[in-house]
Tab-separated table of C-alpha atoms in Angstrom:
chain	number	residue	atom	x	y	z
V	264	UNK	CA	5.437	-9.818	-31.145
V	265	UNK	CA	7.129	-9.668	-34.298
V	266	UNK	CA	8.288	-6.580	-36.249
V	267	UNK	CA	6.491	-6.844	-39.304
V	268	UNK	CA	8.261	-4.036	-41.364
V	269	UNK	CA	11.637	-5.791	-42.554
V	270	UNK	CA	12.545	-2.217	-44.491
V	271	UNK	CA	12.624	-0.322	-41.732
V	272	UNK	CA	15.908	1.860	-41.379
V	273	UNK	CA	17.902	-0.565	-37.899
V	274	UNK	CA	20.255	2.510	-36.222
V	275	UNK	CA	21.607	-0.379	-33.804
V	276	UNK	CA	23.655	-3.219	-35.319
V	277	UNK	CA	23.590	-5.664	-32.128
V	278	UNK	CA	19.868	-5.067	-31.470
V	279	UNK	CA	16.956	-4.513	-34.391
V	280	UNK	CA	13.443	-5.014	-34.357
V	281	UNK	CA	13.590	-8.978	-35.298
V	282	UNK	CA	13.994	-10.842	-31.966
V	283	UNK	CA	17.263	-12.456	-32.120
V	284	UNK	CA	18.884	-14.975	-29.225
V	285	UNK	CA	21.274	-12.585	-28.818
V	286	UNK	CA	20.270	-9.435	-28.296
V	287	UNK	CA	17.408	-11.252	-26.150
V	288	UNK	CA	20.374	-12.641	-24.260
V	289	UNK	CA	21.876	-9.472	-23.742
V	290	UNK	CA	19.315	-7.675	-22.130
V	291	UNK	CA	18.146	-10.932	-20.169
V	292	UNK	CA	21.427	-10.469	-18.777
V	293	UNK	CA	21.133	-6.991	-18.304
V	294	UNK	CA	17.566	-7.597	-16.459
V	295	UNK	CA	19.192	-10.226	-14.336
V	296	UNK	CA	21.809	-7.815	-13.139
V	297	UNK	CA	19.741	-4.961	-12.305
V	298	UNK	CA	17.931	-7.129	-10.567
V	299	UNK	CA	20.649	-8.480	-8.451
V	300	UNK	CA	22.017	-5.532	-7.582
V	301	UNK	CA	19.230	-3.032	-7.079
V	302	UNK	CA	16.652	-5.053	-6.037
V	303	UNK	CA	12.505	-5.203	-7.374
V	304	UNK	CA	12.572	-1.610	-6.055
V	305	UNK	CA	15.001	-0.688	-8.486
V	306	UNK	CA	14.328	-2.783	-11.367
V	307	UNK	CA	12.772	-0.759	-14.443
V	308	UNK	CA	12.678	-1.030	-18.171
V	309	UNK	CA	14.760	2.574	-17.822
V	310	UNK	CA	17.263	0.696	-16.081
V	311	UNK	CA	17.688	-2.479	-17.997
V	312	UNK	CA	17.675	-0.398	-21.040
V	313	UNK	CA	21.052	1.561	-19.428
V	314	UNK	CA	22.375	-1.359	-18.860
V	315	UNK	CA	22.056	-3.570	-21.766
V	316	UNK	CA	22.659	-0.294	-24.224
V	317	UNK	CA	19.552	-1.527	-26.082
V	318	UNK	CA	16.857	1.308	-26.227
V	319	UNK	CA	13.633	1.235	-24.427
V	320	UNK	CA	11.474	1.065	-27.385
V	321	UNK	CA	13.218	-2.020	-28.849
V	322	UNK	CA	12.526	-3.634	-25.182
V	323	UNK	CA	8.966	-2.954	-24.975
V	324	UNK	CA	8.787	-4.282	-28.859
V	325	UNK	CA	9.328	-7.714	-27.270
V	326	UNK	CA	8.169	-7.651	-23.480
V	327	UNK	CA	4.608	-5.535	-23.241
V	328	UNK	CA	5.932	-4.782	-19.591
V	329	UNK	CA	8.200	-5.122	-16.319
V	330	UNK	CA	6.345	-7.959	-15.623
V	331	UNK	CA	6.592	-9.542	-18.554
V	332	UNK	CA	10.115	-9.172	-18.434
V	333	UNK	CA	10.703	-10.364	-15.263
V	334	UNK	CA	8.516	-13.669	-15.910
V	335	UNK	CA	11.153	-14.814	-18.788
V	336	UNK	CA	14.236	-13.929	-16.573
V	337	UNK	CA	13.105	-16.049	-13.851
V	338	UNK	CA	12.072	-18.642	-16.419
V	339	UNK	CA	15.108	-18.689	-18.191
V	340	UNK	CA	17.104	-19.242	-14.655
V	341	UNK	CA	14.864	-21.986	-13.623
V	342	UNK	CA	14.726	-24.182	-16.282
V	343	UNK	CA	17.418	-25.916	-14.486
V	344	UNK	CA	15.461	-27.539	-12.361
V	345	UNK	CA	13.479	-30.424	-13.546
V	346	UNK	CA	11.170	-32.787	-11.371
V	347	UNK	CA	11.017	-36.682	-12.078
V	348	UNK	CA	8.204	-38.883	-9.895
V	349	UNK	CA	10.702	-41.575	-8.284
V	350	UNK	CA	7.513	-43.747	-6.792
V	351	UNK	CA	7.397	-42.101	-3.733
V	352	UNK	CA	5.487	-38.618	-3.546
V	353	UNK	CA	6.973	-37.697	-0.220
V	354	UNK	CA	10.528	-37.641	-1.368
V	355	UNK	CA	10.080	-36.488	-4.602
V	356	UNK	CA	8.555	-33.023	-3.040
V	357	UNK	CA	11.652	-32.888	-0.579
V	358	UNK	CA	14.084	-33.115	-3.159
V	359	UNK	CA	12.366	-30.601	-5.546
V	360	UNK	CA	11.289	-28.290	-2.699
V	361	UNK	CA	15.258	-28.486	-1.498
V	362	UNK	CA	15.928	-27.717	-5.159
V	363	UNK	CA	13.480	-24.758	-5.641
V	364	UNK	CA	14.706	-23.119	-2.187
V	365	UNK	CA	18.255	-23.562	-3.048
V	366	UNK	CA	17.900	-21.718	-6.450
V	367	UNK	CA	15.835	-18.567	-4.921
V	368	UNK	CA	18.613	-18.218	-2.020
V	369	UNK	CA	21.795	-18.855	-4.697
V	370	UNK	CA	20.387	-16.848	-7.195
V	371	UNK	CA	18.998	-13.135	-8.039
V	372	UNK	CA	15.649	-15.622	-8.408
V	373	UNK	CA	14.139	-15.575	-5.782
V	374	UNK	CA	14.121	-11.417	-5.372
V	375	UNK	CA	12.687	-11.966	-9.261
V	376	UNK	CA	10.045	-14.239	-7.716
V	377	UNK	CA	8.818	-11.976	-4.766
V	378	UNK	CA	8.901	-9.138	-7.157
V	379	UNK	CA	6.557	-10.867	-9.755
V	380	UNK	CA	4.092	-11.676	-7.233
V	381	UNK	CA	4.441	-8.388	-5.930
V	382	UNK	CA	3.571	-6.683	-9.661
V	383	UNK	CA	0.627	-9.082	-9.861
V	384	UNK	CA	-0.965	-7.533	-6.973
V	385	UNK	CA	-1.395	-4.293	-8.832
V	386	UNK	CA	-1.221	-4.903	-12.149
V	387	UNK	CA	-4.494	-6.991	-13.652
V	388	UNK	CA	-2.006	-7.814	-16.745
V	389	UNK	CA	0.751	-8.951	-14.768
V	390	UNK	CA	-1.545	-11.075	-12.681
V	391	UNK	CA	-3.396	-12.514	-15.740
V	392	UNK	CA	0.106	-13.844	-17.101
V	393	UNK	CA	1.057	-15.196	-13.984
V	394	UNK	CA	-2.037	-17.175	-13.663
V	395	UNK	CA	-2.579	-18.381	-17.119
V	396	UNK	CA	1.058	-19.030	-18.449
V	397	UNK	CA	4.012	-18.456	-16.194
V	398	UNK	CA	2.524	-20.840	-12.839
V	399	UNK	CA	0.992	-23.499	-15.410
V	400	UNK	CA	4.451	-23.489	-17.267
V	401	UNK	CA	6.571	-23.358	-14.183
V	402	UNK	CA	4.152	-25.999	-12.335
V	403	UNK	CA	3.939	-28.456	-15.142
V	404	UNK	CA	7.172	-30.434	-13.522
V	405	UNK	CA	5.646	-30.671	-10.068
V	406	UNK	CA	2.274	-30.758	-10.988
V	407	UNK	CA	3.422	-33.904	-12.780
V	408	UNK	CA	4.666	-35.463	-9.446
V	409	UNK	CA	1.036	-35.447	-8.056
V	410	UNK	CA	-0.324	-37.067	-11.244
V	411	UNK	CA	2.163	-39.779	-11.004
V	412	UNK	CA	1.135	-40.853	-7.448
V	413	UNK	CA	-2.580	-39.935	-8.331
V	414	UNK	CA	-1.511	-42.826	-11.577
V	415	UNK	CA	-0.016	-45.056	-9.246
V	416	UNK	CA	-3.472	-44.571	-6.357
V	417	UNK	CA	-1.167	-43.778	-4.231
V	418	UNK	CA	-3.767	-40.055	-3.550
V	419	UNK	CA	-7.143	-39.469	-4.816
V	420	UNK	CA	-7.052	-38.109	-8.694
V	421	UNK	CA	-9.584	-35.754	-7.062
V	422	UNK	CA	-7.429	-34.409	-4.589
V	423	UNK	CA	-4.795	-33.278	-6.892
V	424	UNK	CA	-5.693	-29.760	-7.133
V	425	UNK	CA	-5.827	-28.890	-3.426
V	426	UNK	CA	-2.873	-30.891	-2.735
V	427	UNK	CA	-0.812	-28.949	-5.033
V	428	UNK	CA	-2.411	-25.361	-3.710
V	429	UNK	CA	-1.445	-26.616	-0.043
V	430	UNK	CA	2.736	-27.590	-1.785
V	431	UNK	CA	2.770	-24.044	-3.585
V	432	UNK	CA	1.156	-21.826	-0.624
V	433	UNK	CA	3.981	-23.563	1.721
V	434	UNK	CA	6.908	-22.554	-0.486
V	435	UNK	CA	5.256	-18.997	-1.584
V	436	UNK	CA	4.856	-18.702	2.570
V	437	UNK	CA	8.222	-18.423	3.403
V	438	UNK	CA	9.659	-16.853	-0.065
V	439	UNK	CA	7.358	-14.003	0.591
V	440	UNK	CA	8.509	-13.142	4.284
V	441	UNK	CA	11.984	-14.103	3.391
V	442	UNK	CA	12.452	-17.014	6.134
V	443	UNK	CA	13.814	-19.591	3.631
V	444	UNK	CA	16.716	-20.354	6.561
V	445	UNK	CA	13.761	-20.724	9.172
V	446	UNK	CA	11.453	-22.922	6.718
V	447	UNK	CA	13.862	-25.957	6.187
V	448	UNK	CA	13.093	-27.518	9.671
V	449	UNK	CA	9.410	-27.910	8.425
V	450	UNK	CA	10.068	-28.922	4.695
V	451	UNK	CA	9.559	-33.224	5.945
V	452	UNK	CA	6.588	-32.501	7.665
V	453	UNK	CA	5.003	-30.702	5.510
V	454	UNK	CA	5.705	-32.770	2.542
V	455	UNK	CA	5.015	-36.117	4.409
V	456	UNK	CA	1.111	-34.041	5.048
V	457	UNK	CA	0.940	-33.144	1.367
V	458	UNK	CA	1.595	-36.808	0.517
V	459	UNK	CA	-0.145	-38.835	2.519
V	460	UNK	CA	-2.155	-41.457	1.396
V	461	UNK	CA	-5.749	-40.533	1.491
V	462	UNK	CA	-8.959	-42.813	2.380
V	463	UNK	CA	-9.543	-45.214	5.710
G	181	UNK	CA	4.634	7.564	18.678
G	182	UNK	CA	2.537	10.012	20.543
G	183	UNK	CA	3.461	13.976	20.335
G	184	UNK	CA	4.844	15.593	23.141
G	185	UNK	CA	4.789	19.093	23.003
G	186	UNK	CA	1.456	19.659	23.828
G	187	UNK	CA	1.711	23.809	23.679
G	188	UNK	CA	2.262	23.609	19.307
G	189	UNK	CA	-0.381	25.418	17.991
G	190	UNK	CA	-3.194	23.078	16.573
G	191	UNK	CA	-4.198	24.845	13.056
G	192	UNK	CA	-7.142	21.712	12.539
G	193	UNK	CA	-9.486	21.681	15.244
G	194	UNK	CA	-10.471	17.817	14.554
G	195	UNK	CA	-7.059	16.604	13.791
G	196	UNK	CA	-4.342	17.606	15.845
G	197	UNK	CA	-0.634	16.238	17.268
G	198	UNK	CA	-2.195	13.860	19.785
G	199	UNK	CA	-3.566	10.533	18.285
G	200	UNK	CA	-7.136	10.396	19.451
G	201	UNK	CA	-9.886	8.135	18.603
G	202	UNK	CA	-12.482	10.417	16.574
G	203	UNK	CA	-9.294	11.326	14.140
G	204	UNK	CA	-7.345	8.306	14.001
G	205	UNK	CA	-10.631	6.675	12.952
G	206	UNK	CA	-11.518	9.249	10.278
G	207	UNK	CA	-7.993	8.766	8.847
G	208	UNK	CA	-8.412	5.172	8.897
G	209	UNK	CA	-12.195	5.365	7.361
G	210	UNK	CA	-10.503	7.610	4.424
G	211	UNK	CA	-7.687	4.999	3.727
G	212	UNK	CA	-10.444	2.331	3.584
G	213	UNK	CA	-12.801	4.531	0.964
G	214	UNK	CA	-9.284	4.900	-1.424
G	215	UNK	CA	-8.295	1.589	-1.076
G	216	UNK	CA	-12.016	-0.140	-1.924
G	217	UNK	CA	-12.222	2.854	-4.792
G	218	UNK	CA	-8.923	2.782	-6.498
G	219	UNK	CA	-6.866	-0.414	-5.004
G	220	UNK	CA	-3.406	-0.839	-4.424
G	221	UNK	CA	-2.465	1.072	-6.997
G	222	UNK	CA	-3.855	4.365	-6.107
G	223	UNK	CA	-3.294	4.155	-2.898
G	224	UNK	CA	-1.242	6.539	-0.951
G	225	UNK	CA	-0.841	8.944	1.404
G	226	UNK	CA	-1.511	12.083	-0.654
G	227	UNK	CA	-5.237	10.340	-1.429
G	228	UNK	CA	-5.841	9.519	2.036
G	229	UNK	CA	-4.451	12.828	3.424
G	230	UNK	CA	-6.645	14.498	0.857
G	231	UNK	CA	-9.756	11.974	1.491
G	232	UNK	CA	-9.394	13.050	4.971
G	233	UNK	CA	-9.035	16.439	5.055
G	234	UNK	CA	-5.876	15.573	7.448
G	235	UNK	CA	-2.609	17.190	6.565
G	236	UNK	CA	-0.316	14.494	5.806
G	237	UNK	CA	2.723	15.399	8.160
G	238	UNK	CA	-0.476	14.252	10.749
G	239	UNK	CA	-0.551	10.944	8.950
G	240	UNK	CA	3.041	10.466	8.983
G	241	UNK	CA	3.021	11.546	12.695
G	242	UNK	CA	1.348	8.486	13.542
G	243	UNK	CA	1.935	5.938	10.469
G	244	UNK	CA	5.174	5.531	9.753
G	245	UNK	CA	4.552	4.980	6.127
G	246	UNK	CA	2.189	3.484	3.580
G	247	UNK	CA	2.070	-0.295	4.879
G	248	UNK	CA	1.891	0.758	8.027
G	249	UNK	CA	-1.309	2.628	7.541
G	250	UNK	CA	-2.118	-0.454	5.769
G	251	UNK	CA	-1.791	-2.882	8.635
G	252	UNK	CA	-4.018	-0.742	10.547
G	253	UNK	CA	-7.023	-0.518	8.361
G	254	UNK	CA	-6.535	-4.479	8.503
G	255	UNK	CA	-6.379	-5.206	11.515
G	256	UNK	CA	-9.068	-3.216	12.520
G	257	UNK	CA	-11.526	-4.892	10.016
G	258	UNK	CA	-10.423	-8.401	10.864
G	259	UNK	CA	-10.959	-8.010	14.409
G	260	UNK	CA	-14.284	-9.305	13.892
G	261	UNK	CA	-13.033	-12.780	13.108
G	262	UNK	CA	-12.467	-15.438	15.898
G	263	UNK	CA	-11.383	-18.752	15.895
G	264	UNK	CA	-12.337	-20.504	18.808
G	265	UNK	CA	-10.878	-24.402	19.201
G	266	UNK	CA	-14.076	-26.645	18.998
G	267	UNK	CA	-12.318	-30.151	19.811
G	268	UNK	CA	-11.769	-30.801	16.099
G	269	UNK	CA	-9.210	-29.547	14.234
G	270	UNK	CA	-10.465	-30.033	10.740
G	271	UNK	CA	-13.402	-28.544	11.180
G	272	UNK	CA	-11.906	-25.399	12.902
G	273	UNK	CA	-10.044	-24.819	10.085
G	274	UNK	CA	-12.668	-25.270	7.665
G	275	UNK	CA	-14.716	-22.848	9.625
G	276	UNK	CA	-12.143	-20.163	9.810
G	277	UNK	CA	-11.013	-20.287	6.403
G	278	UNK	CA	-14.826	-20.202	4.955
G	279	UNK	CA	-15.122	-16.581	7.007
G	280	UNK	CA	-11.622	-15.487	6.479
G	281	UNK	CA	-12.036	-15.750	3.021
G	282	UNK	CA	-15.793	-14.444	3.081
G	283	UNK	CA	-14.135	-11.458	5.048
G	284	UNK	CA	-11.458	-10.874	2.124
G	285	UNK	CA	-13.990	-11.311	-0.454
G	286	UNK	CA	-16.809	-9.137	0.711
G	287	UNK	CA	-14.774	-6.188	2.000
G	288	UNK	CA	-11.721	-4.386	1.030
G	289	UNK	CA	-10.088	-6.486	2.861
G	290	UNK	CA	-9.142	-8.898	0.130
G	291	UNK	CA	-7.262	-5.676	-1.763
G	292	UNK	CA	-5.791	-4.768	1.053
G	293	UNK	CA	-3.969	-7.917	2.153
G	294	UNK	CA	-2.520	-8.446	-0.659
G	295	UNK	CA	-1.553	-4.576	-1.117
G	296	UNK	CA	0.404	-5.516	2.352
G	297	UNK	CA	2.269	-8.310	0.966
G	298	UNK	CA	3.132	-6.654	-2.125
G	299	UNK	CA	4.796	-3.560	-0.148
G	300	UNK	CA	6.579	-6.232	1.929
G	301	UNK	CA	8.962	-7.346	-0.771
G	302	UNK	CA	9.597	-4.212	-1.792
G	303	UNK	CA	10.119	-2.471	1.786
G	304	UNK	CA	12.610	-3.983	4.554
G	305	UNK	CA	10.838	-2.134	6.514
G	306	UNK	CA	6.897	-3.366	5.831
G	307	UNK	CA	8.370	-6.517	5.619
G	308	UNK	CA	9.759	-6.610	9.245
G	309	UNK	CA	6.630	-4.877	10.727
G	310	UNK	CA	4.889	-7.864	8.507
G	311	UNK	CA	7.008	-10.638	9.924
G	312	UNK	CA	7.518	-9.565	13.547
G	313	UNK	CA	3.916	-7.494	14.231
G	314	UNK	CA	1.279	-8.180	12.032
G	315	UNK	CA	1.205	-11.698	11.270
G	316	UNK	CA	1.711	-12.786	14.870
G	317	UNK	CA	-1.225	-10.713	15.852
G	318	UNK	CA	-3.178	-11.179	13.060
G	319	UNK	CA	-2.782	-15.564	13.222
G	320	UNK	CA	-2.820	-16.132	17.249
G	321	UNK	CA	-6.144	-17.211	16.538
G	322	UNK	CA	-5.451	-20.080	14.096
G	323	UNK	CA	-2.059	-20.900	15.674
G	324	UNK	CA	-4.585	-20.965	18.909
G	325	UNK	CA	-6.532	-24.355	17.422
G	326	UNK	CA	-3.351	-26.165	16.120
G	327	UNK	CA	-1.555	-25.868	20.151
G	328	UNK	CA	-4.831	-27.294	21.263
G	329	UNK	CA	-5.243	-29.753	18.726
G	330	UNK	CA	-1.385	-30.623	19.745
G	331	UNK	CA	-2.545	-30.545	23.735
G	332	UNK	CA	-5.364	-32.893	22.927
G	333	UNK	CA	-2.543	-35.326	21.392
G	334	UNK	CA	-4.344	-34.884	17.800
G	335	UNK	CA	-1.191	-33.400	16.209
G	336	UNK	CA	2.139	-33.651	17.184
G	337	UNK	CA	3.497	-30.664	18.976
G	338	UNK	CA	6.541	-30.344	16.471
G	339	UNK	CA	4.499	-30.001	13.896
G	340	UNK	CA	2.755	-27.053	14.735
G	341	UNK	CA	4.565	-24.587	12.745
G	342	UNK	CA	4.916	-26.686	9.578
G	343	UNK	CA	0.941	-27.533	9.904
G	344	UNK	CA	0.373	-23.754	10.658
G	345	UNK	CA	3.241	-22.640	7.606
G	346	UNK	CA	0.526	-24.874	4.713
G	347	UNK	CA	-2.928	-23.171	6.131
G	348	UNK	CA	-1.429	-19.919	6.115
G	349	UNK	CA	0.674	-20.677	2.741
G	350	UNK	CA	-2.463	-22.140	1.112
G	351	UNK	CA	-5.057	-19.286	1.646
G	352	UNK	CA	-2.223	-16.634	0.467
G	353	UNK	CA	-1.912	-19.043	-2.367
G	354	UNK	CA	-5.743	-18.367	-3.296
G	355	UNK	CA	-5.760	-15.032	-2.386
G	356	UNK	CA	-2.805	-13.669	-4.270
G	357	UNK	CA	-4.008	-15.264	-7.682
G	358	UNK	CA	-7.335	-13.845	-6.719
G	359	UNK	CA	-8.901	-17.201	-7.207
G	360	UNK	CA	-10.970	-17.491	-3.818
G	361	UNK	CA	-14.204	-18.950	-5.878
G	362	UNK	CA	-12.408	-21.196	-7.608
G	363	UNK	CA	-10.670	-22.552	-4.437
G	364	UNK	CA	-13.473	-23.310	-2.304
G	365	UNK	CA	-13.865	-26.539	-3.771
G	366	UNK	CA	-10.399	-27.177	-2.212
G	367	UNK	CA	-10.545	-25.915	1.428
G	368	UNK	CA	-12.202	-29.199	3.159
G	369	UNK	CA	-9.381	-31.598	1.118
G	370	UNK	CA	-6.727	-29.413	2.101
G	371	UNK	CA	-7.913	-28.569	5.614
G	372	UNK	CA	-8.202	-32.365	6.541
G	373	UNK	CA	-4.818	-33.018	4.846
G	374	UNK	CA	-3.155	-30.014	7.430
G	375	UNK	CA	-4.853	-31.582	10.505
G	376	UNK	CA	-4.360	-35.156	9.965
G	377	UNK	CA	-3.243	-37.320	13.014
G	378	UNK	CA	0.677	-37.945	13.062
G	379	UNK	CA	2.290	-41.255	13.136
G	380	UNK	CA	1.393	-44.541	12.814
């Protein structure tokens, strides 16, 4: 969403109506604190707008919600994390389910996660963008792990789908009751099931 | 928490400080009719108290908050669904996950569940009563077929809670991106993947 109006009077010098990396940074950052320190319960455009001395109209200019906002925080923090098919399903999900867990425990990004799936459930909007942009976006790395071994015949093509539902449910399980600790024991088994080679 | 002074003056003659059956089901009929009529969103307290004609210090008397009203309406309409082990794992789960979701799709059910998850990662509390009450009750059932598929020496016994951690992860998968139709086509590919036979 672009401000269209280029000759309309700016009262703040850091922030205007024309998206710029900055003052996106800024109240990304802002967003990210609030976030870590009050929790999804506390987290509102109000507050972000305190903190990152930006007003609330210029944030709603650029993010049509809370949700909205919180899907490019949690993007921004994990494009770190980047999946490459080795040859070997099984290991591959290991290391990037290791990887995913240890960025929501070190981070404010996991809270962000829970509380996106948590805005989805009663907001049609919020649930829309999850479904149709943020998960395809934020999937496309380990989505790309199945089609690999699907490439290689290592699993049915055909079983793609329902073997990546089966590696997301497992990680959204224990994110969303908050027994990441608990979970590691079952991270090999679980991954060794997702992988296994199909047929006789 | 039952009330024990049993000489305060009752002003509602249906509803009154002890929790009894005729009122503790009209309260829980009301919170079904808001939920099913307004969803998640709407739902609170104040509707139900007012759907109920029940004052809500009554409510509160005997639900400690909002999810915990939740839970209840739940639990009671899932009651209906049993899981009992056949001698084949697969085919148990396939079973129970065809009427589990049929039960989420063609009641309130479906709303509710994931109105129940939501509060969870908002409320310590909800989420506790989630993690230590209502999904033990609520999955002794399904965690029923995967001991006896591990006493039959189908499945490893280790690998019960990482087997049970995917089927519960992958229909909360489904049912928080309120795609149930869509998945369908996935349930026998993933529920043969979950109860595979271990080792060699």
């Amino acid at each position: 969403m672009k401000a269209g109006k280029a000759a309309t009077p700016v009262r703040r010098a850091s922030i205007g109506a024309r998206r710029n990396p900055a003052s996106q940074a800024a109240i990304l950052a802002a967003a990210r604190a609030v976030l870590a320190e009050e929790g999804y319960a506390g987290f509102s455009i109000d507050a972000v707008s305190r903190r990152a001395g930006a007003g609330k109209p210029t944030i709603y200019r650029w993010w049509k919600n809370r949700a909205d906002l919180l899907m490019e925080v949690y993007a921004a923090e994990k494009a770190g994390i980047r999946a490459v098919p080795s040859g070997d399903l099984a290991q591959d999900l290991i290391a990037h389910t290791s990887a995913l867990w240890s960025f929501w425990c070190g981070t404010p990004s996991g809270r962000t996660f829970r509380a996106l799936l948590a805005e989805a459930q009663s907001d049609p909007h919020a649930l829309a963008a999850l479904r149709e942009k943020f998960l395809p976006e934020r999937l496309q790395d380990v989505r790309g792990l199945f089609t690999a071994a699907a490439a290689r015949g290592d699993i049915p093509a055909e079983e793609v789908e329902a073997r990546l539902a089966l590696y997301i449910g497992f990680n959204w399980f224990y994110v969303l009751t908050d027994q990441l600790e608990a979970g590691q024991a079952s991270i090999p088994v679980a991954m060794r099931l997702i992988a296994a080679r199909g047929g006789p």
